[in-house]
Every structure is written in structure tokens, then in C-alpha cells.
CSV table of C-alpha atoms and ligand atoms in Angstrom, one decimal:
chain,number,residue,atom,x,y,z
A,1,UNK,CA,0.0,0.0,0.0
A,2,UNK,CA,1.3,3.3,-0.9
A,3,UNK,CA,0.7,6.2,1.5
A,4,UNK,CA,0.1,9.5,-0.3
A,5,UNK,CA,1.9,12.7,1.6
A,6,UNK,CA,0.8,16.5,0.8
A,7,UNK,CA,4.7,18.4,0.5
A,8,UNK,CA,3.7,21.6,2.8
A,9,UNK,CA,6.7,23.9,0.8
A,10,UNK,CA,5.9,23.8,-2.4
A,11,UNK,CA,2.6,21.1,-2.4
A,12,UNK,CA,4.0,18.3,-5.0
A,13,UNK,CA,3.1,15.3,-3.8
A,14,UNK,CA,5.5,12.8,-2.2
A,15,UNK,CA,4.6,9.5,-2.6
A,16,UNK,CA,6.2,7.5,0.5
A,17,UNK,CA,5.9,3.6,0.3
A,18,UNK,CA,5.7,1.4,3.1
A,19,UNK,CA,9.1,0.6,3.0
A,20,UNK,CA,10.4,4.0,4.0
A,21,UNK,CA,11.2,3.6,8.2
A,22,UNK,CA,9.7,6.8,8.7
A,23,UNK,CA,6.4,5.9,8.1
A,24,UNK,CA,6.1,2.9,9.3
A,25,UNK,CA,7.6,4.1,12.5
A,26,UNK,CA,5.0,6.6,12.7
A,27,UNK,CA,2.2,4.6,12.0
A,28,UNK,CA,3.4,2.2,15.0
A,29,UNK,CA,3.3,5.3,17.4
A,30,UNK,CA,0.2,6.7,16.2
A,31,UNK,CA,-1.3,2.9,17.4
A,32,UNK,CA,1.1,3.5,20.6
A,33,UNK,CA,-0.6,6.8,21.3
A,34,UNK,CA,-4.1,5.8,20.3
A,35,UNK,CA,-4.3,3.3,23.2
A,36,UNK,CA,-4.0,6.4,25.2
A,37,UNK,CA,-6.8,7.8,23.5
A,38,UNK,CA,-3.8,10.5,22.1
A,39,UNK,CA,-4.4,11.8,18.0
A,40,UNK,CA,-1.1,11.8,17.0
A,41,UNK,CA,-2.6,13.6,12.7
A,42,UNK,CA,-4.7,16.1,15.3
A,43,UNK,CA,-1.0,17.0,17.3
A,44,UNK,CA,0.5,17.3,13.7
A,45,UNK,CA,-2.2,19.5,12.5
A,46,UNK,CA,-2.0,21.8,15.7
A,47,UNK,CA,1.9,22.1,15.2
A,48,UNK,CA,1.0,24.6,11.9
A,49,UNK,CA,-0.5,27.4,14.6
A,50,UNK,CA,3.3,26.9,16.4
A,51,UNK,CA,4.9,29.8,15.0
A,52,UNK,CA,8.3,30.2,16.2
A,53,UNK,CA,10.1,33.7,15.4
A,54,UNK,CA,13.6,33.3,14.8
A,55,UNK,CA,16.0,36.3,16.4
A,56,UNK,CA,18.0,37.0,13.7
A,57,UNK,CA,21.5,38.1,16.1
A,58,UNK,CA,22.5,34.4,16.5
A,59,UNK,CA,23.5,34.7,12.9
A,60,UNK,CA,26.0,37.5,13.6
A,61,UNK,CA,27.0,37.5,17.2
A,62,UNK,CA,24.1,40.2,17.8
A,63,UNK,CA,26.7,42.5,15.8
A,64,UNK,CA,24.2,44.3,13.2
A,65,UNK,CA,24.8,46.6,10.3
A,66,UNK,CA,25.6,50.1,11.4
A,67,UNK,CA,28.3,52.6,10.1
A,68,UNK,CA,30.8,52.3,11.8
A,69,UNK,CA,30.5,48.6,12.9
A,70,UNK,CA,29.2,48.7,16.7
A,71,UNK,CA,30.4,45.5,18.6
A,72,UNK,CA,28.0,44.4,21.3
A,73,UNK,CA,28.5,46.2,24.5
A,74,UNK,CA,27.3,48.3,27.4
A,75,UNK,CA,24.3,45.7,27.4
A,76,UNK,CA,25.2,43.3,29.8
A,77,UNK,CA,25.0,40.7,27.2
A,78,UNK,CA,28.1,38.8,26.1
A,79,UNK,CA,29.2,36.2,23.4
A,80,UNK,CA,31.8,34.1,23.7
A,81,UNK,CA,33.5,31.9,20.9
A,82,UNK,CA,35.0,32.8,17.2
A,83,UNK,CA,33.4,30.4,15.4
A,84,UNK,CA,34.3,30.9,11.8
A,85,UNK,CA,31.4,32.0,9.2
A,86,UNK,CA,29.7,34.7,11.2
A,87,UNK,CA,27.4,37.1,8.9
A,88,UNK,CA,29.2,39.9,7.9
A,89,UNK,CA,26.3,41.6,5.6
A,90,UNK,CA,22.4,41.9,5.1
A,91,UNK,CA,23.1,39.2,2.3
A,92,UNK,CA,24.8,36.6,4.4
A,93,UNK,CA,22.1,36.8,7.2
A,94,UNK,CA,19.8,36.2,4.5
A,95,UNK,CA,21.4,33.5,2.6
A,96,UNK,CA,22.3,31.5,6.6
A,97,UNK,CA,18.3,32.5,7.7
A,98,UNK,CA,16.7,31.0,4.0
A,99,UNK,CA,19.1,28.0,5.0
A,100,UNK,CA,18.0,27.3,8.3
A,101,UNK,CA,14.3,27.8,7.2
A,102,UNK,CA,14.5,25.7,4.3
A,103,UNK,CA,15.7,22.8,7.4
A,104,UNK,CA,12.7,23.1,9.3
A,105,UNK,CA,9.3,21.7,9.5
A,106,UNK,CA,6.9,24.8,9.8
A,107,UNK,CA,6.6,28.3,9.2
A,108,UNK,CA,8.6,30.8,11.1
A,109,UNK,CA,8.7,34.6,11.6
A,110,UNK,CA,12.1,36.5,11.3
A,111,UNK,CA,12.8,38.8,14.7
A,112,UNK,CA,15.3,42.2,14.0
A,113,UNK,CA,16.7,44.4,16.1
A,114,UNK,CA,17.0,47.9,15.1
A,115,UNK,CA,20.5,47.9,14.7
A,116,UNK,CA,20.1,45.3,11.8
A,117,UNK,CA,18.5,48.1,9.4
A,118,UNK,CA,19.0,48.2,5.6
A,119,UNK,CA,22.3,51.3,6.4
A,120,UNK,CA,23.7,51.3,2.9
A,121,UNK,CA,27.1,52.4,4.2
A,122,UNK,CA,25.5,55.7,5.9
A,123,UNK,CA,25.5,56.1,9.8
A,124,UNK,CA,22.4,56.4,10.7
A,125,UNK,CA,22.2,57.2,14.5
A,126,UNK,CA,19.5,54.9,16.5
A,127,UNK,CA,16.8,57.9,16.9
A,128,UNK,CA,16.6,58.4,12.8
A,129,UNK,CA,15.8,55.2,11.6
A,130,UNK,CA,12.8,55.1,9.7
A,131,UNK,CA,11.0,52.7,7.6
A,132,UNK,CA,13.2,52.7,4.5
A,133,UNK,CA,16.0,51.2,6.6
A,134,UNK,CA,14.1,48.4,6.7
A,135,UNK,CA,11.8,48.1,3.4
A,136,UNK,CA,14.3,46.0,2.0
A,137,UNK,CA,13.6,43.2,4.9
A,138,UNK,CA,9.8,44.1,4.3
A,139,UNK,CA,10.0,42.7,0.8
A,140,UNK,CA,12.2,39.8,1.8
A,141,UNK,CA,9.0,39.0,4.3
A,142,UNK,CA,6.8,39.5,1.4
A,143,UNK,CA,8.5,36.9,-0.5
A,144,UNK,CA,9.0,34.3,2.1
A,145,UNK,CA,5.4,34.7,3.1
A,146,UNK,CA,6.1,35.3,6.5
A,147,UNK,CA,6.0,38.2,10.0
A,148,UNK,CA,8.5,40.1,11.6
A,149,UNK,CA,9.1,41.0,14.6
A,150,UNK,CA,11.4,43.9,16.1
A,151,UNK,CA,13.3,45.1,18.8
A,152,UNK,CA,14.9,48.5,19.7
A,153,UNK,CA,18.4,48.2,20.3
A,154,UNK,CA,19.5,50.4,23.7
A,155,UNK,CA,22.8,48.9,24.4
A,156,UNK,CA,26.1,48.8,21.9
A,157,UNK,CA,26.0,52.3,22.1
A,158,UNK,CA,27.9,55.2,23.3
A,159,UNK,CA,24.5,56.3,25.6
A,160,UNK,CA,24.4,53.2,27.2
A,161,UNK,CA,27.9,52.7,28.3
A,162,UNK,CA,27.1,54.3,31.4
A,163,UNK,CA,24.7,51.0,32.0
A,164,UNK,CA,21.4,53.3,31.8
A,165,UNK,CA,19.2,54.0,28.8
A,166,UNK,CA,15.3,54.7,29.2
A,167,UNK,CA,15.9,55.2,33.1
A,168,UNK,CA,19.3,57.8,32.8
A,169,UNK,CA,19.4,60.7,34.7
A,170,UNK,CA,21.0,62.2,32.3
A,171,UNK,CA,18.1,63.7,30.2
A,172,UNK,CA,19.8,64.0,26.8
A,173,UNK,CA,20.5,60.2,26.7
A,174,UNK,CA,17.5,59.5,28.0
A,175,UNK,CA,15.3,61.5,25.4
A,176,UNK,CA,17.5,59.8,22.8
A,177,UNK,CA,16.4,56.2,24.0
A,178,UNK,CA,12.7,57.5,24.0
A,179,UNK,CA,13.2,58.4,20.2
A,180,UNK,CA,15.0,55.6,19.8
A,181,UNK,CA,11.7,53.0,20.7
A,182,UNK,CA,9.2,55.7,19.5
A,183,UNK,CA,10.8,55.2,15.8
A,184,UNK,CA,11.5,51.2,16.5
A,185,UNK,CA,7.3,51.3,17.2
A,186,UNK,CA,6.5,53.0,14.0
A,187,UNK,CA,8.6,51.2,12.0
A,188,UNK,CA,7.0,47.9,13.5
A,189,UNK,CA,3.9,49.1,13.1
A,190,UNK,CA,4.6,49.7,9.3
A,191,UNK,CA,6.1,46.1,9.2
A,192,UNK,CA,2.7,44.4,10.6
A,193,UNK,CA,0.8,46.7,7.9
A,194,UNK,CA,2.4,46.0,5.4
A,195,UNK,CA,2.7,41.8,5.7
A,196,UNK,CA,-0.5,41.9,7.6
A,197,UNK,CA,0.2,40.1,10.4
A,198,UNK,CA,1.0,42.1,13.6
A,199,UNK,CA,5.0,43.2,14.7
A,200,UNK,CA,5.5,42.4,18.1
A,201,UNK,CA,8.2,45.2,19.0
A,202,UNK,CA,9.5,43.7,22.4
A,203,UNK,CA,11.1,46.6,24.3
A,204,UNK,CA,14.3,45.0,26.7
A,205,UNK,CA,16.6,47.8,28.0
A,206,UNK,CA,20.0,46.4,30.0
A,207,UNK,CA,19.7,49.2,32.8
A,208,UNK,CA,21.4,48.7,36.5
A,209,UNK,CA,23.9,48.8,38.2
A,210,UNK,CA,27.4,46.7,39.2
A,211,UNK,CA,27.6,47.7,42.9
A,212,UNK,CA,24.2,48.6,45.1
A,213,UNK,CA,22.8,52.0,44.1
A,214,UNK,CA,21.0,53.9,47.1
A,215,UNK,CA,18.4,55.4,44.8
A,216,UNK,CA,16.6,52.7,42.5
A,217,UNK,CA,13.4,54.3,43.3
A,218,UNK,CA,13.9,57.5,40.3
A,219,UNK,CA,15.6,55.1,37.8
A,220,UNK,CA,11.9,53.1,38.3
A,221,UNK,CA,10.2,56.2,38.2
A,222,UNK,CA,12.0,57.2,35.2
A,223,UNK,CA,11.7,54.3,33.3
A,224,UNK,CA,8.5,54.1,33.9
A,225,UNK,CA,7.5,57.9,32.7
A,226,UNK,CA,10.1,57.3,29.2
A,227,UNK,CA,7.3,54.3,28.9
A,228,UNK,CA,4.4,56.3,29.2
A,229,UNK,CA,6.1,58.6,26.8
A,230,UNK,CA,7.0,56.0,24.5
A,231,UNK,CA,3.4,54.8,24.2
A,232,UNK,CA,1.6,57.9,23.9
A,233,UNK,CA,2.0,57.2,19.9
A,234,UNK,CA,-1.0,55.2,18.8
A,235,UNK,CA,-1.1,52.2,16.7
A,236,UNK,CA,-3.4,50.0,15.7
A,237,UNK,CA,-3.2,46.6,17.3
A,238,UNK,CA,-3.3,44.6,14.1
A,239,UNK,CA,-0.1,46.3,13.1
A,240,UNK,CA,1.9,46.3,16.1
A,241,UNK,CA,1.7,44.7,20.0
A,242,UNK,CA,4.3,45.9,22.6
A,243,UNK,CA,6.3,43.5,25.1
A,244,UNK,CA,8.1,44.5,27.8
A,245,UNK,CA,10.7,42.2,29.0
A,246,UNK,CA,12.5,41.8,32.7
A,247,UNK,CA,15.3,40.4,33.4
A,248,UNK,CA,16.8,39.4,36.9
A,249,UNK,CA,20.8,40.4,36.7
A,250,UNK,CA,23.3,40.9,33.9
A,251,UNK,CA,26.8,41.4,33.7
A,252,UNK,CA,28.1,44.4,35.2
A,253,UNK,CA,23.8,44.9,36.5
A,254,UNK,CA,24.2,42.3,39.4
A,255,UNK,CA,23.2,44.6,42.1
A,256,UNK,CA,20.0,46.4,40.7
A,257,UNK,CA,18.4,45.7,37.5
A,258,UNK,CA,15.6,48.8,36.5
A,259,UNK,CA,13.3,46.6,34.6
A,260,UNK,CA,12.8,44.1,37.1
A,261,UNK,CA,9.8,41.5,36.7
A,262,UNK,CA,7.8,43.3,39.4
A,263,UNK,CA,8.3,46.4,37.6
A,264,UNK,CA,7.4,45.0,34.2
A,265,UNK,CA,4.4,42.7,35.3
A,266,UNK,CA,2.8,45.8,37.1
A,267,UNK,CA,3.6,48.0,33.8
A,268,UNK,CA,2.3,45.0,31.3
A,269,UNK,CA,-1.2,44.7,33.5
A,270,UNK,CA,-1.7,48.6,33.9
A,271,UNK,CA,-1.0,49.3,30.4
A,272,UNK,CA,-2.5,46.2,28.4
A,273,UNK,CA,0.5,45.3,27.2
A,274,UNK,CA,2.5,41.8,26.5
A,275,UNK,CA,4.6,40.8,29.2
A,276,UNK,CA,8.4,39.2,28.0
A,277,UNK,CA,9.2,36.0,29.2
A,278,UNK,CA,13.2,35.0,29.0
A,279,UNK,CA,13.9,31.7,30.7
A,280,UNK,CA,16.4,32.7,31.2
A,281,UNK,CA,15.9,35.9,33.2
A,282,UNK,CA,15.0,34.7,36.6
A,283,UNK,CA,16.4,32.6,39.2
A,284,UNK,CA,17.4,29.2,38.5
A,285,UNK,CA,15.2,27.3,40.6
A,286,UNK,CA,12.3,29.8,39.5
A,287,UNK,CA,10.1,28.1,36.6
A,288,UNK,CA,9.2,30.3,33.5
A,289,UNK,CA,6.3,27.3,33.0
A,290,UNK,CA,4.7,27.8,36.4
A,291,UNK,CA,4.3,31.5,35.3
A,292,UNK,CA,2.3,31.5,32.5
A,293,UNK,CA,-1.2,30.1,33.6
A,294,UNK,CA,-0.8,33.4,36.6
A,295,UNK,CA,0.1,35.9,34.1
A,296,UNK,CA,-2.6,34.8,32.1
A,297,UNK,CA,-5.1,36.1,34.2
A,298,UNK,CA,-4.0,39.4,34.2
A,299,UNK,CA,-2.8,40.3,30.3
A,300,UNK,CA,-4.5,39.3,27.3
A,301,UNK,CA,-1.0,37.8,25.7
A,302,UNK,CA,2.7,36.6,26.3
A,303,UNK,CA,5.9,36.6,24.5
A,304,UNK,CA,8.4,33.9,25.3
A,305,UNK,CA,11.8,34.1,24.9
A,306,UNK,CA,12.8,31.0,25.3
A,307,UNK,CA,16.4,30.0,26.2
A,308,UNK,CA,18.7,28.1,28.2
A,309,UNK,CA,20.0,29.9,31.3
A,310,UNK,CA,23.8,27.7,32.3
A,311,UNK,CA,25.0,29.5,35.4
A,312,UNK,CA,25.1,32.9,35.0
A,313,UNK,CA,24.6,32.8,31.2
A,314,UNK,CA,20.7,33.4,30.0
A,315,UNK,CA,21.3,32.7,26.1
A,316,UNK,CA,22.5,29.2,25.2
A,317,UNK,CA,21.6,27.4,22.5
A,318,UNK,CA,17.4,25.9,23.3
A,319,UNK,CA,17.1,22.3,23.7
A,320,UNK,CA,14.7,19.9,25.0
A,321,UNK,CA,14.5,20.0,28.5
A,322,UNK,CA,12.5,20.1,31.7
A,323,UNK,CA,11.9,23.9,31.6
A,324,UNK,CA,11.1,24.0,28.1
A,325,UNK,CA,9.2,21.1,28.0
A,326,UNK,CA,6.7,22.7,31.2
A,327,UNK,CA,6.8,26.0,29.4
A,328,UNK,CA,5.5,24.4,26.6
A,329,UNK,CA,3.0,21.9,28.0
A,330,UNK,CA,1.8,24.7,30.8
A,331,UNK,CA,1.1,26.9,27.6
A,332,UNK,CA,-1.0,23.4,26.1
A,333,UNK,CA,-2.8,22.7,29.1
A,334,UNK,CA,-3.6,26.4,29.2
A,335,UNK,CA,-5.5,26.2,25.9
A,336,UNK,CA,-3.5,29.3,25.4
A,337,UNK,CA,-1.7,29.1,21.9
A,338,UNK,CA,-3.3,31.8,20.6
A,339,UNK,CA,-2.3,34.3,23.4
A,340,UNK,CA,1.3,33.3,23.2
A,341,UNK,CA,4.1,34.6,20.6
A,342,UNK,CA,6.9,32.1,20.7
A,343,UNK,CA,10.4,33.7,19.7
A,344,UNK,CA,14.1,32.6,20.7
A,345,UNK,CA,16.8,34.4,22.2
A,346,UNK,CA,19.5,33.4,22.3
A,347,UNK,CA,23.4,34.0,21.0
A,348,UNK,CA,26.7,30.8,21.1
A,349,UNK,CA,29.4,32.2,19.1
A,350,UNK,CA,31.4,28.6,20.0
A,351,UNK,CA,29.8,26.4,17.4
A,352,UNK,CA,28.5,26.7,14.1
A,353,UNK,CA,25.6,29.4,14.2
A,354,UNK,CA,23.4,27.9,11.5
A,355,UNK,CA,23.4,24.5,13.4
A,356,UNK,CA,22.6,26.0,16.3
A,357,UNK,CA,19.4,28.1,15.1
A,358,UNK,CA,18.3,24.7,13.3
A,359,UNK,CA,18.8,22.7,16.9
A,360,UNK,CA,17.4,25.1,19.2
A,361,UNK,CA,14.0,25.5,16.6
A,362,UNK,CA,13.5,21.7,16.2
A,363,UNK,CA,13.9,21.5,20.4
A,364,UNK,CA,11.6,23.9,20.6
A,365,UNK,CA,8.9,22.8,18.5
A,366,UNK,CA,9.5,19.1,19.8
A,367,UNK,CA,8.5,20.5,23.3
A,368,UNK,CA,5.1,21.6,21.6
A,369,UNK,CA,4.8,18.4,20.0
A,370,UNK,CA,5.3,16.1,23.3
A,371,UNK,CA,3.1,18.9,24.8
A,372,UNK,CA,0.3,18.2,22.5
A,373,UNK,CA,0.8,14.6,22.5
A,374,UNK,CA,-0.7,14.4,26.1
A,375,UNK,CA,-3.8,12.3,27.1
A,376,UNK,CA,-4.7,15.7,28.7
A,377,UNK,CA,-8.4,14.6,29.5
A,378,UNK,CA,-7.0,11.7,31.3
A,379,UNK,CA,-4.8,13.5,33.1
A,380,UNK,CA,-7.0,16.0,34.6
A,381,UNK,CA,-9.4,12.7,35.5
A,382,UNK,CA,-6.9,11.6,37.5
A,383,UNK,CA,-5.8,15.0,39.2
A,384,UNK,CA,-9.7,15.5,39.5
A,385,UNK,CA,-10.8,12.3,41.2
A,386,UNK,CA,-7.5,12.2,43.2
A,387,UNK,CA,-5.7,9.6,41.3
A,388,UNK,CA,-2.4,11.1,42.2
A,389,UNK,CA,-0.6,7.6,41.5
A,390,UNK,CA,-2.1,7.2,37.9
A,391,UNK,CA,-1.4,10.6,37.4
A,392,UNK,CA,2.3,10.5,38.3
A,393,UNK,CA,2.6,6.9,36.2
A,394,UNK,CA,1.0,8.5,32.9
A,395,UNK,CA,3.7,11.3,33.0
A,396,UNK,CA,6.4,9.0,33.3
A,397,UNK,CA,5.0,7.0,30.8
A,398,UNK,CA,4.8,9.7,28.5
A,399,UNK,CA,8.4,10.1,28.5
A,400,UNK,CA,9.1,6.7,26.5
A,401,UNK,CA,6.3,7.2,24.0
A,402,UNK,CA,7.7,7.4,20.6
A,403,UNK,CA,7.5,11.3,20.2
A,404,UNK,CA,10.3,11.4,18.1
A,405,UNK,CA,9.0,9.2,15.5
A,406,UNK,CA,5.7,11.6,15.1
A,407,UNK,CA,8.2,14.5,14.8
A,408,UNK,CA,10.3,13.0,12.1
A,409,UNK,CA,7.2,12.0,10.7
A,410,UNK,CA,6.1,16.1,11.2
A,411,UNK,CA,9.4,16.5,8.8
A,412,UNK,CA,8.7,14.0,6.2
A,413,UNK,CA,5.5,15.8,5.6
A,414,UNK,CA,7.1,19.5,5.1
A,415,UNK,CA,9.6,17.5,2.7
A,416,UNK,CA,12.7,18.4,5.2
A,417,UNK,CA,15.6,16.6,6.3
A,418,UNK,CA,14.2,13.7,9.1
A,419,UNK,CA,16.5,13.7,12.2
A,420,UNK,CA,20.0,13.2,12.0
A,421,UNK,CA,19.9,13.6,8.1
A,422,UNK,CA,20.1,17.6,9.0
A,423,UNK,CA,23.4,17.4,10.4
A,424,UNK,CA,25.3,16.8,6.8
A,425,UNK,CA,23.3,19.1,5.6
A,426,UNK,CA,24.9,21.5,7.7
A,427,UNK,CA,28.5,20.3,7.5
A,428,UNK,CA,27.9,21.2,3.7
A,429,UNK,CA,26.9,24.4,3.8
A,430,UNK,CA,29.9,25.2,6.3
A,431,UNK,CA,32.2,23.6,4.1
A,432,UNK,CA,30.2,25.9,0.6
A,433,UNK,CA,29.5,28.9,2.1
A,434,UNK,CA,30.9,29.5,5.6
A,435,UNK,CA,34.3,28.5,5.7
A,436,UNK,CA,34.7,30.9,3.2
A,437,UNK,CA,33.8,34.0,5.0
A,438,UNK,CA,37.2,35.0,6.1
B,501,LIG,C1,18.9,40.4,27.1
B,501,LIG,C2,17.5,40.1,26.6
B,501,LIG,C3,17.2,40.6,25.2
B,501,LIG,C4,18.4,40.4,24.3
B,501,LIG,C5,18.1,40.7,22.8
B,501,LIG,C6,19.3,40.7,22.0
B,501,LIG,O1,19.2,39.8,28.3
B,501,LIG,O2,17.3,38.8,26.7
B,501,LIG,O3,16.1,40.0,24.8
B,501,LIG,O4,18.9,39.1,24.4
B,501,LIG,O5,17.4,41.9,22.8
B,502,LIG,ZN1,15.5,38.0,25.9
């Protein structure tokens, strides 16, 4: 018997037959998963609303494309590693992001931060970019069919070498970082018009301090009123959504951080905005997953930025893990896929950075697939009638299920590489294209 497949890129059909492993080891899971009373074609079919927007600074070391060349500082963000085959131009983060897409099951948005803008050689300080800087990535959206998302850039800059941007004392820099994220809003907005799918401009700003300050309470206050400022300028929602994002400590901010998660969550309720969510941003036995069904209640959406916090690192490369795996079934049992923008963040320059964006994508949407692979009316039976036991023993059990062979199966069907068969794939295209970028 021959079993018919539907190619999602370009919609020739594939015609599989029985002999190819993939198949058959999906139709043995989908009989695994049935006895659980689990739909392993409806999991499939919810994967398409899992829309994962990919940062685009992994490709580059979160260097960007201004005149002269800024190199990431004053941010409390760091990469570490010299990896060859970083992207030096607007056309090499292109030709490494159409790579990585063309590797993965799915659709996926492309994230920018401002400092990624279409330049043409001119130096264009952050508070004059406008929308032509980035028409050019517009029309590359167009074509791919596809969102952006966007991010103001208030660090790897003079202003912010002194640690504080949005929340300085000093006015000057301070009204600069306001014109900064009023310009990164209108740009996002014309994004979201333009590709009809809303920008979601997340706002993260590295102030603090190193050693314990003795006044936090004006930096709040002025962080706070650059906000209020920031958002006076109306957009419509179907163009643009705002995020704020906290963050717990950063290099050289260990003692104070402005934008704190108290001071974000009360800004994201009071002012209808979406709330950030880093992994890796809060303290390590804190769980990102326990936070979604509480914050929930009180805003209207999320954006993740999923991670993986090592020590005192929040940005390693994603991969399939505990907190990942909650965050993704919390946001499941939740119901709640519609109220949640998934993006990435994060930044290795140790290994190669094309491999990594198509690693820490595929762990990502695995999470959502084991997460939707859950008996989840049975489950909540058990929690319901007190079958704590059952309950327990059905998690565990979960874990062996044959997840993996539904996911490869997820990749057969969007005609990309199944499993391992990615990894050549990649060692070509740093042998074609990378190694050569001296
Ligand atoms: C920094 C924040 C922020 C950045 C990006 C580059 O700790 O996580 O999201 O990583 O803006
Ligand atoms: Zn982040």
C-alpha cells in the first residue's frame, strides 16, 4: 500500500511507500498513542499554529549593520567563541536564515533588532531610523510569506555605556532612547501593515547597576514615565503589540536591574501590554512554566523568549528539556496558543551558528509536539478524582512514548531533512558557504 503525503513547501506530492522507516515508524506510534486515546494527525495539524520567530542576532554574534561597525556592549550581554562563518552583511544573514528555514518543518517569523537596518554604508544614529532602513527586509518577508518582529536596540552604544538608557538621569540620553523605541514602534507598526500580520516590537533595556545603588526608586520612576512617553504614539493593534521584557541580573547589572519582573508585570497589566518572558531571566530554581497560567489572568498575551539559562549565562543554544518542556505543556494545558508569541533568544558564538538556530527551533517545537501529545483529558481525570498515583505513572509513561518518530514523521511531511539527516546538511553548507567568509 502506498501512502500519499501533501509536501507543505511547495505542495508536489511525495509518494512514501511502506518501506520507508519513517512511516512505518509513525504509523506504530500513532497505534502507541491511540491506546492512550492521544491523536497523534490532530498534534500534527496543531503544530502549523506553532509559530516560532527566529531572532535574527545568533547569525551574527548580535553584531548588526551600522556605520561604523558597533560590537555588542554596554548591554550586559556577552558572546563568547570565534566560530568561523559569522554574517558579515544583510546578504549573508539572509542567505544562513533562508538555509535554516529551508531545514525546518513549519513556518517561522524572522525577529530584527534595530540595529540590523538596511544602512547602505551611511551612519544612521539609532533615533533616525525610519522605515526605508528596513523596506528591503519588508519585501524579503513579502516573499517568504512570512511576520517580523522587532526590537529596539538600547545597548552597543555610546549612551548606554554608562549602564542606563530609558531610566538615565541624564536627560539627553535618555530623550534619545525614548526616540529611539518611538521610531523602532512606527517602524514595527509599518512592518505588521504592510505583511498583515502584527509586529510584536518587544522593548528590553540592560539598565542597572554593578555595585548597590541607594536610589533605584527615580531610575523606576523614570523608566516608567520614558514608557508612558513611548506609548503615547498610537497604533493600531493589528499592526503592532508591545512586550516588555524583565530580566533578573546581567553582567556588570548584578546589584540592581531597573526593569525588574515586578516592575514589568505591574507595567504589562496597567498598560495592556504583552509581558516578555526569558527563561532565562530569573532565578534558577524559579520556573518560566509555572508563570504562564498566573500571568494569564491578568494580560491578554505573552511573548516567550525561550532559552537556556547555564549558570550565570541566560542565552545558550534551546534544547529539550525540563523547563522547556513545562513551558510548553503549561502553555498546552492552558489552551492558550493563541495568546502566546513564541520567539528565541539566544546567542553561542562557539559552534556553528546555523546549526545551532536549526537545533534550538527543532527543540523547541519538539517540546510543543510532546506537549500536545498528552492524554490531557485523562490527566485531569486523575488530578480531579485524586488519582495522584495514575497521574504521576502517565507522566512517566509519556516520557518513553515514541514522540520522536511523530516528529520526524512532522518533517517527512514538510519534505525536510528527518533527524540526523540535518546534520550533513549543515556540515555542507559550512564547508560551501561559511568556511569561506574570512
Ligand atoms: C537580554 C535580553 C534581550 C536580548 C536581545 C538581544 O538579556 O534577553 O532579549 O537578548 O534583545
Ligand atoms: Zn530575551
Amino acid at each position: 500500500m502506498d501512502i500519499c503525503l501533501l509536501d507543505g513547501r511547495d505542495k508536489k506530492q511525495i509518494v512514501m511507500t511502506k518501506e520507508n522507516t519513517t512511516v512505518q515508524a509513525y504509523q506504530l506510534a500513532k497505534e502507541q498513542y491511540e491506546k492512550i486515546g492521544v491523536d497523534t494527525d490532530l498534534a500534527i495539524r496543531e503544530m502549523e499554529k506553532v509559530r516560532i520567530s527566529m531572532h535574527c542576532w545568533q547569525t551574527d554574534d548580535v553584531g548588526g549593520f551600522e556605520t561604523p561597525d558597533a560590537a555588542l556592549g554596554g548591554g550586559g550581554i556577552q558572546v563568547t567563541g570565534n566560530y568561523p562563518g559569522k554574517a558579515r552583511t544583510i546578504d549573508e544573514l539572509k542567505q544562513d536564515i533562508n538555509k535554516v528555514m529551508s531545514l525546518l518543518p513549519g513556518k517561522q517569523r524572522l525577529n530584527l533588532h534595530a540595529i540590523y537596518g538596511d544602512f547602505g554604508g551611511v551612519r544612521v544614529d539609532r533615533d533616525e531610523i525610519e522605515v526605508k532602513h528596513f523596506q528591503t527586509w519588508i519585501d524579503w518577508a513579502k516573499s517568504h510569506k512570512t511576520g517580523l518582529d522587532f526590537n529596539p536596540t538600547c545597548f552597543s552604544h555610546p549612551y548606554a555605556d554608562d549602564g542606563f538608557t530609558l531610566s538615565s538621569k541624564n536627560e539627553k540620553h535618555r530623550k534619545f532612547w525614548i526616540d529611539h523605541v518611538r521610531q523602532t514602534r512606527k517602524i514595527g507598526a509599518e512592518m505588521g501593515k504592510q505583511l498583515g500580520s502584527p509586529t510584536v516590537n518587544n522593548i528590553w533595556v540592560p539598565d542597572g547597576s554593578k555595585d548597590t545603588p541607594v536610589d533605584r526608586n527615580t531610575h523606576r520612576r523614570l523608566l516608567k514615565e520614558s514608557l508612558d512617553e513611548i506609548f503615547r504614539d498610537k497604533y493600531p493593534e493589528e499592526h503592532l503589540l508591545d512586550s516588555v521584557e524583565s530580566k533578573l541580573f546581567g553582567i556588570g547589572s548584578e546589584s540592581m536591574v531597573v526593569g525588574s519582573h515586578d516592575f514589568y508585570l505591574g507595567y504589562a497589566i496597567r498598560n495592556n501590554k504583552l509581558l516578555c518572558l526569558d527563561n532565562g531571566h530569573y532565578h534558577p530554581t524559579e520556573q518560566v512554566g509555572d508563570k504562564i497560567s498566573s500571568v494569564l489572568q491578568f494580560v491578554d498575551q505573552v511573548l516567550l523568549h525561550l532559552t537556556r539559562g547555564v549558570r550565570w549565562d541566560s542565552d545558550h543554544v534551546v534544547v529539550f528539556n525540563d523547563e522547556v518542556q513545562l513551558i510548553a505543556q503549561e502553555i498546552i494545558r492552558c489552551k492558550a496558543l493563541d495568546r502566546v508569541k513564541i520567539g528565541l533568544d539566544f546567542f553561542d558564538a562557539s559552534l556553528n551558528r546555523v546549526g545551532a538556530y536549526v537545533a534550538g527551533v527543532r527543540a523547541a517545537q519538539l517540546a510543543f509536539l510532546f506537549a500536545l501529545l498528552e492524554p490531557a483529558e485523562t490527566l485531569k481525570k486523575y488530578e480531579e478524582s485524586d488519582n495522584i498515583f495514575e497521574r504521576l505513572a502517565m507522566l512517566e509513561i509519556l516520557k518513553t512514548k515514541p514522540f520522536g518518530a511523530v516528529y520526524d514523521y512532522y518533517c517527512l511531511q514538510h519534505n525536510v531533512p528527518v533527524a540526523e539527516a540535518y546534520i550533513p546538511e549543515i556540515q555542507a553548507y559550512e564547508k560551501e558557504v561559511l568556511s569561506k567568509r574570512k
